[in-house]
Coordinates of C-alpha atoms in Angstrom, one line a residue:
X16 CA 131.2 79.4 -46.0
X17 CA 130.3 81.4 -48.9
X18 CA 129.3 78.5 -50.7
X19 CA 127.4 76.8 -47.9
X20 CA 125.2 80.0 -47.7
X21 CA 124.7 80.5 -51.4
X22 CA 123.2 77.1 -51.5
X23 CA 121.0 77.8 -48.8
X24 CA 119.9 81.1 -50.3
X25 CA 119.5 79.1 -53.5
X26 CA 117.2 76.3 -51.3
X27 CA 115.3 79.1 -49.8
X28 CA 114.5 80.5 -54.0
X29 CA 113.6 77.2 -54.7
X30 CA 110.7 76.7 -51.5
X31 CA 109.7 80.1 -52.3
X32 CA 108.3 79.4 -55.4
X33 CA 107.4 76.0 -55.1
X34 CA 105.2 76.2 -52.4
X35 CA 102.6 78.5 -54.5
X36 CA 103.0 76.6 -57.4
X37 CA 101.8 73.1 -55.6
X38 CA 99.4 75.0 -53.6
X39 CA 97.4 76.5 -57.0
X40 CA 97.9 72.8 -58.9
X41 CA 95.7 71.9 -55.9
X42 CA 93.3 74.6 -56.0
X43 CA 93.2 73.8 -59.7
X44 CA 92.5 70.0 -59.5
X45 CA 90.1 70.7 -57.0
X46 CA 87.9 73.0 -58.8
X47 CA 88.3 70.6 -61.9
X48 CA 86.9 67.7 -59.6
X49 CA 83.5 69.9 -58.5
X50 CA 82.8 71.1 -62.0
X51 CA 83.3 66.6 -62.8
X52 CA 81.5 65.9 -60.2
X53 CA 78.2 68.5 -60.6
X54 CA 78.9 67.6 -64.4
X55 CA 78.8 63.9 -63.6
X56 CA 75.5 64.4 -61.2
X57 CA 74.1 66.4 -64.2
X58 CA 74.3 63.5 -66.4
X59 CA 73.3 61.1 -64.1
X60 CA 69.9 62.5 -63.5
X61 CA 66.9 61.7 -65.0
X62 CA 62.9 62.6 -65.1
X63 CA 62.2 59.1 -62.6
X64 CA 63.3 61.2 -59.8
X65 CA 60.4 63.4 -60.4
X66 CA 58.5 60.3 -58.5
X67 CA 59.8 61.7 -55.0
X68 CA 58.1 65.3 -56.3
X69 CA 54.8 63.4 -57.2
X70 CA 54.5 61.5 -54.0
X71 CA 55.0 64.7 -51.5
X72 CA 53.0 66.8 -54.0
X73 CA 49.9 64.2 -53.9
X74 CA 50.5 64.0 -49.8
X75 CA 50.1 67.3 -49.3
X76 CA 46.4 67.3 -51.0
X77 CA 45.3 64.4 -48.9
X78 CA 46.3 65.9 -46.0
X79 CA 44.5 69.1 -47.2
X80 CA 41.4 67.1 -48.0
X81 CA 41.6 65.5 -43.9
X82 CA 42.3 68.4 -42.1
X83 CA 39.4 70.5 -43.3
X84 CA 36.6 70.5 -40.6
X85 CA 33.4 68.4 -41.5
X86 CA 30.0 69.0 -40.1
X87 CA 28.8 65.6 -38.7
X88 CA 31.6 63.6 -39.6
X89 CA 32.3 60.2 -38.7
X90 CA 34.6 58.9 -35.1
X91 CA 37.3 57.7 -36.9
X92 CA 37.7 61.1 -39.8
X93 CA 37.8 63.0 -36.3
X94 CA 41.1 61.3 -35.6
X95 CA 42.9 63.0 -38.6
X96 CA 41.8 67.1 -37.5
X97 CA 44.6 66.1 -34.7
X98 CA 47.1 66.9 -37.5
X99 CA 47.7 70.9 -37.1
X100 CA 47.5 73.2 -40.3
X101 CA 51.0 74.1 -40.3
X102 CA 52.3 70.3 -41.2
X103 CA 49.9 70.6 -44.2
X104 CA 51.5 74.2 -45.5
X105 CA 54.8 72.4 -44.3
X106 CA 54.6 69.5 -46.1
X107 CA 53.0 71.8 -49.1
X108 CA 56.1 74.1 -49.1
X109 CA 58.3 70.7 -48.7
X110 CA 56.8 69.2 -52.1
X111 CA 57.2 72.6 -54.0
X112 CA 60.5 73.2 -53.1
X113 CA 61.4 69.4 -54.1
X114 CA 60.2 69.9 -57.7
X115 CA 61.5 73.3 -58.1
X116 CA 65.4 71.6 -56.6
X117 CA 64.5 68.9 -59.4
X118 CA 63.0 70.8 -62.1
X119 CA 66.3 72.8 -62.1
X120 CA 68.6 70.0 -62.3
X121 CA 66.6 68.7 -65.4
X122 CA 66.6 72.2 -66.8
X123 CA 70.4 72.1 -66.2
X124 CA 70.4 68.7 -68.7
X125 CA 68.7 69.9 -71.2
X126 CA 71.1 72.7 -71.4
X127 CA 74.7 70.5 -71.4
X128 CA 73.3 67.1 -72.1
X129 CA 70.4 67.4 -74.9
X130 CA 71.4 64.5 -76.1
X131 CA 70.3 62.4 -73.0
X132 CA 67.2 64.1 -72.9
X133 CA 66.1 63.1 -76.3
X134 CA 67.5 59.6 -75.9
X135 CA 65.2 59.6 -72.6
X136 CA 62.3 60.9 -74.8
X137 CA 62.5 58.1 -77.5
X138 CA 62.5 55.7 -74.7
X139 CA 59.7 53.9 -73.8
X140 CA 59.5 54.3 -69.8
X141 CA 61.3 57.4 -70.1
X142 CA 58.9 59.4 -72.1
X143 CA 55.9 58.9 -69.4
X144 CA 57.7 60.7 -66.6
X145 CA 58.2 63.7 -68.7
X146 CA 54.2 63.9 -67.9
X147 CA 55.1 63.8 -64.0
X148 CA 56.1 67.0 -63.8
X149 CA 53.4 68.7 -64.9
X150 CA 51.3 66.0 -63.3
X151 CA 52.9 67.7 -59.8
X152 CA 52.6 71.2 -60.7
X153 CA 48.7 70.5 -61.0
X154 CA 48.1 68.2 -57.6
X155 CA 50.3 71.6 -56.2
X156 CA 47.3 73.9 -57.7
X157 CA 44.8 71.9 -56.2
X158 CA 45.9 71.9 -52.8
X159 CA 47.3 75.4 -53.0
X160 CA 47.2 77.1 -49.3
X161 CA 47.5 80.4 -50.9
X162 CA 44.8 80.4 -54.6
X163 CA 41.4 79.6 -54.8
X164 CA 39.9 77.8 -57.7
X165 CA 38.1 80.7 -58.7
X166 CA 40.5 83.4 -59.2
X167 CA 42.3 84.1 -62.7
X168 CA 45.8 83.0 -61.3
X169 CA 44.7 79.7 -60.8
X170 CA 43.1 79.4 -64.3
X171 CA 46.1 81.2 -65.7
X172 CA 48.2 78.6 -64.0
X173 CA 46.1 75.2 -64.6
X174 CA 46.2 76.2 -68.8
X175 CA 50.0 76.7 -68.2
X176 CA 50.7 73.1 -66.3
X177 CA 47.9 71.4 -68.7
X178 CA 49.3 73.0 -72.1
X179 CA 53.0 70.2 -72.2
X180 CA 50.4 67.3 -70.9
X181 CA 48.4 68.0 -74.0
X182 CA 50.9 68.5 -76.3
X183 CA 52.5 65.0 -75.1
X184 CA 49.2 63.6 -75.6
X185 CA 49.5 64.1 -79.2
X186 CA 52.7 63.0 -79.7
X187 CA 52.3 59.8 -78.0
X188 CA 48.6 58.9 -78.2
X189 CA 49.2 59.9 -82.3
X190 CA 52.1 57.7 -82.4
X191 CA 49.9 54.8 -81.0
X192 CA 46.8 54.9 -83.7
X193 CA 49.1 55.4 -86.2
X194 CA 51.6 53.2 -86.0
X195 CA 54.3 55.7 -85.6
X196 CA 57.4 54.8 -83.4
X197 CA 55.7 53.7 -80.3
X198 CA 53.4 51.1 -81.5
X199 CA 51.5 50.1 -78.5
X200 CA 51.3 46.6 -78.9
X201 CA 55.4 47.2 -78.3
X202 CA 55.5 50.3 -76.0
X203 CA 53.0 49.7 -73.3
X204 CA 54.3 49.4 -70.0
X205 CA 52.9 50.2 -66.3
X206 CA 54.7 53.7 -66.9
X207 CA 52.5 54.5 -69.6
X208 CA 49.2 54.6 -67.4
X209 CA 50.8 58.0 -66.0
X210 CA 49.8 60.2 -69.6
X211 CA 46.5 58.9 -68.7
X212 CA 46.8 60.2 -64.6
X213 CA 48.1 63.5 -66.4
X214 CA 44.9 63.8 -68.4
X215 CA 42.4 62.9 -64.7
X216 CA 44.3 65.3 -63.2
X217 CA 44.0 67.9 -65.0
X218 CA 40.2 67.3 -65.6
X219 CA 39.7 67.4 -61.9
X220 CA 41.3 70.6 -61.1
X221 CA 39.1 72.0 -64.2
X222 CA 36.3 70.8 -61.9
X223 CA 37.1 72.6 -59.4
X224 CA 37.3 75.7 -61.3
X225 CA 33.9 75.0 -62.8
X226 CA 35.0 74.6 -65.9
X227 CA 32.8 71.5 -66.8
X228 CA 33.0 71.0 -70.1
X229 CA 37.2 71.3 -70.1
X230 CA 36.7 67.9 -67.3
X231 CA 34.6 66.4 -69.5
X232 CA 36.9 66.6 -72.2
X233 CA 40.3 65.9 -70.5
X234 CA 38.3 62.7 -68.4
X235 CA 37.0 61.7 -71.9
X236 CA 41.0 61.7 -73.3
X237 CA 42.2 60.2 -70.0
X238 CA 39.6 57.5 -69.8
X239 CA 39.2 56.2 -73.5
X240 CA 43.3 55.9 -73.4
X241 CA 42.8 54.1 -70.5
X242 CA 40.4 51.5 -71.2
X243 CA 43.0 50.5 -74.2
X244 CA 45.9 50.6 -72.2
X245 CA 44.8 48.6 -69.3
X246 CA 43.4 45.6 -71.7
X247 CA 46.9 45.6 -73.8
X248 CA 48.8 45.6 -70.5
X249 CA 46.3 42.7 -69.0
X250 CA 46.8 40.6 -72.0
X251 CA 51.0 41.0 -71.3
X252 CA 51.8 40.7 -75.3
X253 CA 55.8 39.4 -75.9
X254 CA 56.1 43.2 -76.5
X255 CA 55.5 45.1 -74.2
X256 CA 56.9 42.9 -71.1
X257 CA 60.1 43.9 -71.1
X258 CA 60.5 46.0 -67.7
X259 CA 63.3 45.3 -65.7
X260 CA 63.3 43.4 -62.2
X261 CA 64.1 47.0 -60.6
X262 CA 61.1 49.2 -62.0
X263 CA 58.6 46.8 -60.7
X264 CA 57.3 48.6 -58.5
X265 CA 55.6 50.9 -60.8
X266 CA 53.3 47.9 -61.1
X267 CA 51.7 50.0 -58.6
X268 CA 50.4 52.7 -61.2
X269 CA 47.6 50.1 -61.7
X270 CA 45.4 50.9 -59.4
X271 CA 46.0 54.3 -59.2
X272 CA 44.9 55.4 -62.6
X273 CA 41.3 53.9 -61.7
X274 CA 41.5 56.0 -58.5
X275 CA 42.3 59.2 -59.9
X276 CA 39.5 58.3 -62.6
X277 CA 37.0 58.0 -59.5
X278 CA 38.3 61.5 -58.2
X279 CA 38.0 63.3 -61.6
X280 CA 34.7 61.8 -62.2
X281 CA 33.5 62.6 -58.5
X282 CA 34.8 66.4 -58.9
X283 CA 32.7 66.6 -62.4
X284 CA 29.5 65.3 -61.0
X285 CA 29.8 67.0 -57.5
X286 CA 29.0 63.5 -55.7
X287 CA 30.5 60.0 -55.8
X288 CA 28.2 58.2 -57.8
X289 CA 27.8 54.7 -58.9
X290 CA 30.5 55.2 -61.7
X291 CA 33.3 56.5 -59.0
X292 CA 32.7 53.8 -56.8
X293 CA 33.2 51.3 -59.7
X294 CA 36.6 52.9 -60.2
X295 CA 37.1 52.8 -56.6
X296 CA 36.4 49.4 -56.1
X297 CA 38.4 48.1 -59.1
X298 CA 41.6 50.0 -57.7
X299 CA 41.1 48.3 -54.9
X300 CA 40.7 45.2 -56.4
X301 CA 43.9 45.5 -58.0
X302 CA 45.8 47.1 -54.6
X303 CA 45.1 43.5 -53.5
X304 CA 45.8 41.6 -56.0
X305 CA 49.3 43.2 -56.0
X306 CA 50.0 42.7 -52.7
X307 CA 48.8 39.7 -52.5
X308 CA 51.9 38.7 -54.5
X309 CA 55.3 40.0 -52.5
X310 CA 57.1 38.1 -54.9
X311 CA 56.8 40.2 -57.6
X312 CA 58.7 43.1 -56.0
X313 CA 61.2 40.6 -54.4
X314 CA 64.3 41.9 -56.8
X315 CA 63.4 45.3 -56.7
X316 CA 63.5 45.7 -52.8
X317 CA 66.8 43.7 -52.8
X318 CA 68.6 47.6 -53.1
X319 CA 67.3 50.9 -52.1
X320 CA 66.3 52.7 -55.8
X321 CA 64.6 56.0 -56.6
X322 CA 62.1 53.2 -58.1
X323 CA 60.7 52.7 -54.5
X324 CA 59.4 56.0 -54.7
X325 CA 56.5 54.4 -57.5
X326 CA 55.2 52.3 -54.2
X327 CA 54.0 56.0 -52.3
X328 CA 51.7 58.0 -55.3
X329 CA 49.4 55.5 -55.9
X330 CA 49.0 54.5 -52.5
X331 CA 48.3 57.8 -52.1
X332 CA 45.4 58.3 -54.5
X333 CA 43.9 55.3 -53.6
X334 CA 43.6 56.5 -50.0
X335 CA 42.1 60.1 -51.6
X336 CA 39.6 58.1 -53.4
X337 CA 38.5 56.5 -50.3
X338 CA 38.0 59.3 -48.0
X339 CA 35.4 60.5 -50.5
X340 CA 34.0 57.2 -50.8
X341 CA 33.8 57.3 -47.3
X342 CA 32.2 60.9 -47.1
X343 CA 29.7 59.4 -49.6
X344 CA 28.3 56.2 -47.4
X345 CA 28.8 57.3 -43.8
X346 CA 29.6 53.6 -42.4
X347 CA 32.2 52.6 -40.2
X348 CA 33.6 49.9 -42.6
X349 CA 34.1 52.7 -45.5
X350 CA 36.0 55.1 -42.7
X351 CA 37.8 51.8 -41.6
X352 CA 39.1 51.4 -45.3
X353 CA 39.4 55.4 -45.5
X354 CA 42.0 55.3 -41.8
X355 CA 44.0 52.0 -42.8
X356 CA 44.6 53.6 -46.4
X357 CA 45.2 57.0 -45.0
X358 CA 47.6 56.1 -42.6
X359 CA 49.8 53.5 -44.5
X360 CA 50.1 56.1 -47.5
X361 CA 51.6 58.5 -44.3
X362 CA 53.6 55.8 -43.3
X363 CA 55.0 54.8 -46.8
X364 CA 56.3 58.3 -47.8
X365 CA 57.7 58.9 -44.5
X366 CA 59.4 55.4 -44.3
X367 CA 60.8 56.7 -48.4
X368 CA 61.6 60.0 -47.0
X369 CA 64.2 58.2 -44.3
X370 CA 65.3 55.4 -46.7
X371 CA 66.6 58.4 -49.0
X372 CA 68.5 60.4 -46.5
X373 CA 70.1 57.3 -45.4
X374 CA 71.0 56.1 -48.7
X375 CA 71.9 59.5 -50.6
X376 CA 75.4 59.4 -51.8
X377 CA 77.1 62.3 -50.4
X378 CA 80.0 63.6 -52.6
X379 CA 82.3 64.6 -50.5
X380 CA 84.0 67.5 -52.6
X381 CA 87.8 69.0 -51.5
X382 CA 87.6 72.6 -49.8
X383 CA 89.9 74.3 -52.3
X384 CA 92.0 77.0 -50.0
X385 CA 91.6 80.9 -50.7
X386 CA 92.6 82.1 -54.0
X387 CA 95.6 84.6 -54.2
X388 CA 94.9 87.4 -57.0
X389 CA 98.0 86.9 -57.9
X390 CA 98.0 83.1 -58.3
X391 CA 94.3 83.4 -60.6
X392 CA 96.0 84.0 -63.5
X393 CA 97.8 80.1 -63.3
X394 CA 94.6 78.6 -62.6
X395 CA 92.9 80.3 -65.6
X396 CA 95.7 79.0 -67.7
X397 CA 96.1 75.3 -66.1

């Protein structure tokens, strides 16, 4: 008997210390798999997921620009003051809180994975969306609920966004004259046409600040690189066609460097003149000529990609180029472009917005259990 009970007493020892022992190896293993996993995350991000940032930032001025109340206006531009103001300051707050969530992540990169981030800077399609960001921060400014042009915050904040756009401009642009790195001829791709949407951008808001001569100059940078970019990407050298099947649909980025052109030249000259609708017209020239051809984008639209997110910006500021175009010639065919444009941009993001929630991976971390005091010091040393 003595025996029988000194075993179970022994048993008893044994459970006793067993069962804390297992239980902090799994709070452990667990807190090893989140810190992977966010690690993991980390690493796997890159600056091409600042296209969902660019497409809500750039919906939230077109729906500024079609809310706002117009004497006279035309039938069909009635249709759009149906849309209340709070969806615009919703969809506003939506887009900054999107590139502030993604601005951090990147920030997070830099910090434990430099070495990605400089790999994605000597890359050739990497480097462009570095400008994206920025290119964001600015469409933000313009359709700010809460600044007006004229105030010093907003010309505080445009040199601010516009200051890593020009400093990019000298790297890159430099390196093409010179024959540095990027040799054009080589390095042009659709991707590079967003330097020159950084540059428009940026000369628009200065418009609408009154700053004149600053539009001048930043449409004269964005323009010039431009015009050389879009003939070495229409002649398609051996070079420089060497995007994948997946990012094809930046193919789209065509069409809306002309637009923005149109915008930052229509901002300048306070009316959209002959040389906007040129740019107009020869965006939407090349909208058609790219859908016209579905079979382009065939093997990207086999999978859901963050790429998909390249179809909704320049959609986007095509359809802002045309609502001034249409505020300009007051006839029911220019509204008629303005509402079909309008409206399939809206559709677009929203259909991208959906497509992402449903095909976000979810990582499905382990709860680890309550922590013990007295069990910390185990984790620490496992």
């Amino acid at each position: 008997m003595d025996n029988v009970s000194e075993e179970q007493s022994q048993t008893h020892i044994v459970l006793a210390i067993d069962v804390p022992i297992t239980k902090t190896e799994t709070i452990c293993e667990s807190q090893i798999h989140i810190k992977s996993s966010l690690s993991s995350f980390v690493a796997k991000f890159h600056a091409g997921y600042f296209r969902i940032s660019l497409s809500l930032s750039s919906q939230a001025l077109l729906w500024k620009i079609l809310i706002q109340p117009i004497q006279d206006a035309h039938d069909l531009r009635r249709l759009f003051l149906l849309i209340p103001s709070t969806a615009f300051i919703l969809l506003w707050s939506l887009a900054l809180f999107t590139l502030l969530a993604l601005s951090f992540v990147y920030v997070l990169k830099c910090v434990f994975h430099f070495k990605m981030v400089k790999d994605e800077f000597l890359n050739h399609v990497g480097v462009n969306y570095l400008f994206v960001p920025w290119i964001c921060c600015l469409l933000l400014l313009e359709s700010s609920p809460l600044l007006h042009p004229t105030t010093l915050y907003y010309q505080i904040l445009w040199w601010v966004f516009m200051a890593p756009i020009l400093v990019l401009d000298v790297k890159i642009y430099g390196q093409w004259f010179t024959k540095g790195k990027r040799l054009l001829s080589t390095a042009a791709n659709p991707t590079s046409q967003l330097s020159v949407i950084g540059n428009l951008v940026g000369a628009q808001v200065a418009a609408r600040m009154g700053w004149k001569e600053s539009a001048i100059c930043m449409f004269s940078l964005g323009i010039a690189h431009y015009l050389v970019l879009f003939v070495t990407l229409y002649q398609r050298l051996p070079g420089n066609n060497n995007l994948p099947p997946m990012l094809r649909p930046v193919f789209f980025l065509f069409f809306a460097a002309p637009s923005m052109a149109s915008l930052a030249w229509n901002s300048i000259c306070g009316k959209f003149d002959t040389a906007s609708k040129m740019l107009f017209f020869l965006s939407l020239f090349l909208f058609m000529s790219l859908v016209s051809r579905p079979l382009l984008f065939k093997k990207s639209m086999k999978k859901f990609s963050v790429a998909w997110w390249a179809y909704s910006f320049p959609l986007t500021a095509l359809a802002l180029a045309s609502s001034e175009y249409a505020l300009e010639v007051e006839g029911f065919m220019a509204h008629a472009i303005m509402l079909v444009l309008s409206t399939l941009s809206v559709l677009v993001s929203l259909l991208l917005i959906v497509f992402t929630a449903l095909n976000t991976t979810i990582m499905t971390l382990p709860l680890a259990p309550k922590l013990d005091l007295t069990h910390k010091s185990n984790c620490e040393a496992a």
